[in-house]
Coordinates of C-alpha atoms and ligand atoms in Angstrom, one line a residue:
X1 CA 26.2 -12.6 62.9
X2 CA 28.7 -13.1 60.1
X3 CA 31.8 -15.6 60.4
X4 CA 35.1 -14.4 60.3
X5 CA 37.2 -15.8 57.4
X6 CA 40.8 -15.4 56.8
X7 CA 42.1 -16.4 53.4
X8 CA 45.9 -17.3 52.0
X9 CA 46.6 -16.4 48.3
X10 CA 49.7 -18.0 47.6
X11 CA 49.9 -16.1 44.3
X12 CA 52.7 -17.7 42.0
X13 CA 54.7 -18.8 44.9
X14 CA 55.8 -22.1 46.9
X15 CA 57.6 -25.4 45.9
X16 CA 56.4 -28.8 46.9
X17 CA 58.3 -29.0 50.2
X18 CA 57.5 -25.6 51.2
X19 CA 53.5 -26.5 51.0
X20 CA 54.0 -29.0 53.5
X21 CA 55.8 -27.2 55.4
X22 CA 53.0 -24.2 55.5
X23 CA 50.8 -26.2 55.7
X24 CA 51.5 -28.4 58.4
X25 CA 52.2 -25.1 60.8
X26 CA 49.1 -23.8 59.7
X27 CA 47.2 -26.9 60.9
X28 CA 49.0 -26.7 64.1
X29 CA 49.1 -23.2 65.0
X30 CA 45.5 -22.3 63.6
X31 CA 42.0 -22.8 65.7
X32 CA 40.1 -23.2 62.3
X33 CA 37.4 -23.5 64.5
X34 CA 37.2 -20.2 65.7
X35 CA 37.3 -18.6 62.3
X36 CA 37.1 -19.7 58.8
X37 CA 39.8 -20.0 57.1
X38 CA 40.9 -21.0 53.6
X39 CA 44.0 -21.7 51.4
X40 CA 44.3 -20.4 47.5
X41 CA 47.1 -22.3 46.3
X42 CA 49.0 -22.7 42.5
X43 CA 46.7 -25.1 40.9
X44 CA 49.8 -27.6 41.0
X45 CA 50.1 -28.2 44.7
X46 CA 45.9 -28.8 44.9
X47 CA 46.5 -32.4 45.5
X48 CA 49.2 -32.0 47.8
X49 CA 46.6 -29.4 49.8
X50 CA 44.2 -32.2 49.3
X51 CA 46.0 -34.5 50.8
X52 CA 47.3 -32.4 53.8
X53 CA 44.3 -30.6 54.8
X54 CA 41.5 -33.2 54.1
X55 CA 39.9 -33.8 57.3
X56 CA 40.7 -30.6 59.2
X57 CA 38.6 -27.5 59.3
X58 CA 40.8 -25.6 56.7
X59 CA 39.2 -25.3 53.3
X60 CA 40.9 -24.4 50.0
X61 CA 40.3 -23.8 46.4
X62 CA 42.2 -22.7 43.3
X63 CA 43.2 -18.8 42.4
X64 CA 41.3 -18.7 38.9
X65 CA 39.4 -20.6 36.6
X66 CA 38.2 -20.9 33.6
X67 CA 33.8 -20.6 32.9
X68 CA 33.6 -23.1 30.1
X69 CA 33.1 -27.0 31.5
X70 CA 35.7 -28.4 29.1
X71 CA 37.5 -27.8 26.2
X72 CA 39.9 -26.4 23.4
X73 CA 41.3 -23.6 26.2
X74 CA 44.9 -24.5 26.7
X75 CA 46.7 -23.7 30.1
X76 CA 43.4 -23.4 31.8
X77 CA 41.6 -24.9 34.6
X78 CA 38.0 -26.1 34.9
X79 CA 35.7 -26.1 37.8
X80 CA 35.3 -29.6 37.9
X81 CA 38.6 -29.9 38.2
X82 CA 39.2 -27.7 41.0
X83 CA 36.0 -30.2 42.6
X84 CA 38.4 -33.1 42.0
X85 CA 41.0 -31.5 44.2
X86 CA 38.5 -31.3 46.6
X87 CA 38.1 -26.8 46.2
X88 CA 35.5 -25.5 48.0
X89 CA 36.6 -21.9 47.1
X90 CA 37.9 -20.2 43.8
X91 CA 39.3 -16.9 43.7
X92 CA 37.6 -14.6 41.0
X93 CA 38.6 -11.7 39.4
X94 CA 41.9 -10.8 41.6
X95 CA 43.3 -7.8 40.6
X96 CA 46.7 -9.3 39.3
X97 CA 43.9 -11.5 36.5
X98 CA 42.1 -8.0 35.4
X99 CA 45.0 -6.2 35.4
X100 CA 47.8 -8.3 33.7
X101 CA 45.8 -10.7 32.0
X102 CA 43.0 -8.4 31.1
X103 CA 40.1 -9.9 32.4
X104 CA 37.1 -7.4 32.4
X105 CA 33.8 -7.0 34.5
X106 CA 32.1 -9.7 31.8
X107 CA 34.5 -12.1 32.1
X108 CA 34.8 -12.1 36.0
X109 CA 31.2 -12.1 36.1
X110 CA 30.9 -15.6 33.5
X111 CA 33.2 -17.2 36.2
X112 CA 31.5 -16.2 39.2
X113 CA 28.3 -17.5 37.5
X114 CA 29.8 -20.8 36.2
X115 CA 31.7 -21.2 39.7
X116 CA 27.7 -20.9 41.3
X117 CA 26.8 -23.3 39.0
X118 CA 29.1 -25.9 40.0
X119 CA 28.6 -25.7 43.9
X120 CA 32.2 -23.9 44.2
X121 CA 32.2 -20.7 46.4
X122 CA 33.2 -17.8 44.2
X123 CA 35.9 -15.0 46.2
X124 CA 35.0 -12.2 44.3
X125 CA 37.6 -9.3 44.4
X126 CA 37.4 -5.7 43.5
X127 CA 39.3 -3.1 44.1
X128 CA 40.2 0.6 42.7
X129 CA 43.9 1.5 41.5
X130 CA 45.9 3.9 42.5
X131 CA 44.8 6.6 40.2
X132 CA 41.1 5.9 40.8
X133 CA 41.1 6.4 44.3
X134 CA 43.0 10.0 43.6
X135 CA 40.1 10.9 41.2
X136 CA 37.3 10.0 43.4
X137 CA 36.0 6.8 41.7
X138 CA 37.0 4.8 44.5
X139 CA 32.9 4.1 45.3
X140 CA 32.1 4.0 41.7
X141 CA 34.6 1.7 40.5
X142 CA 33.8 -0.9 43.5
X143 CA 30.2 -0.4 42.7
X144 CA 30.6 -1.7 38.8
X145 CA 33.1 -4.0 39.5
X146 CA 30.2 -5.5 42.1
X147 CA 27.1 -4.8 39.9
X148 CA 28.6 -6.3 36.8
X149 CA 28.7 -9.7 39.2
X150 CA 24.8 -8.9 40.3
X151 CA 23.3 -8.0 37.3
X152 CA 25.1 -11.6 35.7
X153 CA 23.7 -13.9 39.1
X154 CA 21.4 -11.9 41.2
X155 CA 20.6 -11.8 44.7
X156 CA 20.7 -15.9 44.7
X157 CA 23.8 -15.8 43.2
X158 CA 25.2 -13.1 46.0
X159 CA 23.7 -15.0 49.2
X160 CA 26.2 -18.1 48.3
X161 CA 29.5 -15.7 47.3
X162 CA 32.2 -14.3 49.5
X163 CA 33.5 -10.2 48.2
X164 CA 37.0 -9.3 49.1
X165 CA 37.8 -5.8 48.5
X166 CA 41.4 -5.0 47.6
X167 CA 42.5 -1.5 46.8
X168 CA 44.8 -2.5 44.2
X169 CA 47.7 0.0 45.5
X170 CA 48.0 -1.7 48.9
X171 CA 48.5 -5.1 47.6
X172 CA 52.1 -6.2 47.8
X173 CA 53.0 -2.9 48.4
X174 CA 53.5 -2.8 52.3
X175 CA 50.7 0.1 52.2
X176 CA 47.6 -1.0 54.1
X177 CA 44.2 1.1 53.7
X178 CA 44.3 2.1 57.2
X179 CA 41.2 0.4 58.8
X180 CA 38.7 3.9 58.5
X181 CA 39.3 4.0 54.8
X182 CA 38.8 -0.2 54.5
X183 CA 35.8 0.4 56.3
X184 CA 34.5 3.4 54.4
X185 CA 34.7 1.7 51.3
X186 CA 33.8 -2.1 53.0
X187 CA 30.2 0.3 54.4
X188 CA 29.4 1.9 51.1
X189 CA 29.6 -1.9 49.1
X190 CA 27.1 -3.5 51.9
X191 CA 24.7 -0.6 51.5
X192 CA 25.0 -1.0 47.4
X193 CA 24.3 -4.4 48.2
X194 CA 21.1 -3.9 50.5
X195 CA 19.6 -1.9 47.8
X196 CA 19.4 -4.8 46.0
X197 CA 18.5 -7.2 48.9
X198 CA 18.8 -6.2 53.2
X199 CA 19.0 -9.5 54.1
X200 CA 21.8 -10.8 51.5
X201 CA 23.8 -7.7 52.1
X202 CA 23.4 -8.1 56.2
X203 CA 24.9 -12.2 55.9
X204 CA 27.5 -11.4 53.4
X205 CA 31.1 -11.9 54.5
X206 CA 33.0 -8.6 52.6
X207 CA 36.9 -9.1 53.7
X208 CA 39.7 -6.7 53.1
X209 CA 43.1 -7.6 51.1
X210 CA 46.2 -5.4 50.9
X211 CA 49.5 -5.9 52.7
X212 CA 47.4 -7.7 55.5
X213 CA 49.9 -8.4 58.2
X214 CA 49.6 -9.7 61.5
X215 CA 50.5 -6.6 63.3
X216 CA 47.6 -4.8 61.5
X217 CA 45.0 -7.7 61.2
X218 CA 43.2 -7.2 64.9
X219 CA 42.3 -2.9 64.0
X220 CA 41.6 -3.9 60.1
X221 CA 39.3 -7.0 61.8
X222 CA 37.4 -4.6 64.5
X223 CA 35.6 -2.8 61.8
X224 CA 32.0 -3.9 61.9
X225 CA 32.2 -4.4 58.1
X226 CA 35.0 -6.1 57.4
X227 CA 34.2 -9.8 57.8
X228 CA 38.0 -11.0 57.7
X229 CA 40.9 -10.8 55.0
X230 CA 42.3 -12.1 51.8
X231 CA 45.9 -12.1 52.4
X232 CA 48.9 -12.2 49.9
X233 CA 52.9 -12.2 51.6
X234 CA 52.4 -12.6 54.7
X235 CA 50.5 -15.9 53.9
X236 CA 53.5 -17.0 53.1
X237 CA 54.9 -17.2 56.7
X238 CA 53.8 -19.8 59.0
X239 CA 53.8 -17.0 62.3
X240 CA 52.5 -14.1 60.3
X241 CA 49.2 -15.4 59.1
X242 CA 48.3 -18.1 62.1
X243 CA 48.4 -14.3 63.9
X244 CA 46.0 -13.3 61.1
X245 CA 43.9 -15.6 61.9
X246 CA 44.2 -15.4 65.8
X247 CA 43.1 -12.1 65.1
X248 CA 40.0 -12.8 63.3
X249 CA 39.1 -15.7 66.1
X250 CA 38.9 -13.0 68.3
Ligands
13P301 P1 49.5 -8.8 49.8 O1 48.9 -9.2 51.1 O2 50.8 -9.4 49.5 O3 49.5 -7.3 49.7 O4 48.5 -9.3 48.7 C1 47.2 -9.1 48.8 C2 46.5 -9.9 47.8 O5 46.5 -9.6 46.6 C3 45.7 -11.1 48.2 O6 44.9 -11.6 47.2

């Protein structure tokens, strides 16, 4: 039986007051026992999430990072780092990182490895455009995006990762795959990934991101492949994503 997890990406978003203030409503209005839940924040609040969320059941982790240990890469972030801050999680290959700052299938797939390496859980996202899914490439697109990942770490690599799949014209957009066409999609990426291993593909968590809200969370959540969601705006409102959660707990 696979755990429900519910994640916040704060994107570029949030001051220093309103991270406390997020966070300490999250803490009280969320039963972190009942589903897994996680924060990606701006790599400059990690220590304030550090501080504020050591010692519950809320994890967190950092929205990018970079593959190389250390180095001459300036503006970046490295893994061991991000384990300093006390990350369990690091978000990998979000749409908003291939698309804007161009990084391809290879590159996601040198974090996701690096990210293994280091004992940090790797949230891989994929996710088709706009365009794609009006071709018909919605499946094919998800596919590569995935296999570029396995063919780089391998079944090992999948049984310790978390996928979120994120159609990129539902995300900030207010336009939710409605939960048949999340679950389509969510269906055809497990059985890609059983071909390469049953038992990886049956424990994986795969969650859905795109205009998440808590109105739509419970229908998105009762699809028996989607394991939970990845969840942009409406992370940033205390009520909205403790019902996002609620709705995964149940
Ligand atoms: P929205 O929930 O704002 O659509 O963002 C989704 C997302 O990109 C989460 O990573």
């Amino acid at each position: 039986m696979r755990q429900a997890l519910v994640a916040a990406n704060w994107k570029m978003n949030g001051t220093k007051a309103q991270v406390a203030e997020l966070l300490a409503g999250f803490k009280a209005g969320i039963n972190a026992q009942a589903c897994q839940v996680a924060i990606f924040s701006p790599a400059v609040f990690l220590s304030d999430v550090q501080q504020a969320l050591q010692g519950s059941a809320i994890a967190w982790g950092g929205q990018n990072v970079h593959s190389a240990e250390s180095g001459a890469y300036t503006g970046e972030t490295s893994l061991g780092m991000l384990k300093e801050f006390g990350c369990q999680y690091v978000l990998v290959g979000h749409s908003e990182r291939r698309t804007l700052f161009g990084e391809s299938d290879e590159v996601v797939a040198e974090k996701v490895a690096a990210a293994l390496s280091a004992g940090v859980t790797p949230m891989l996202c994929i996710g088709e455009t706009l365009e794609e899914r009006e071709s018909g490439v919605t499946a094919e697109v998800c596919r590569r995006q995935l296999k570029a990942v396995l063919d780089k770490v391998g079944v090992a690599g999948f049984n310790k990762l978390v996928v979120a799949y994120e159609p990129v014209w539902a995300i900030g957009t207010g336009k939710t795959a409605s939960p048949e066409q999340a679950q389509e999609v969510h269906a055809d990426l497990r059985a890609f990934l059983q071909d390469a291993d049953a038992e990886m593909a049956k424990k994986i968590q795969i969650l859905y991101g795109g205009s998440v809200k808590a109105a739509s969370a419970a229908e998105l959540f009762a699809m028996p492949d989607i394991d939970g969601g990845l969840v942009g705006g409406a992370s940033l409102q205390i009520e909205e994503f403790v019902g996002i959660c609620n709705a995964a707990a149940q």
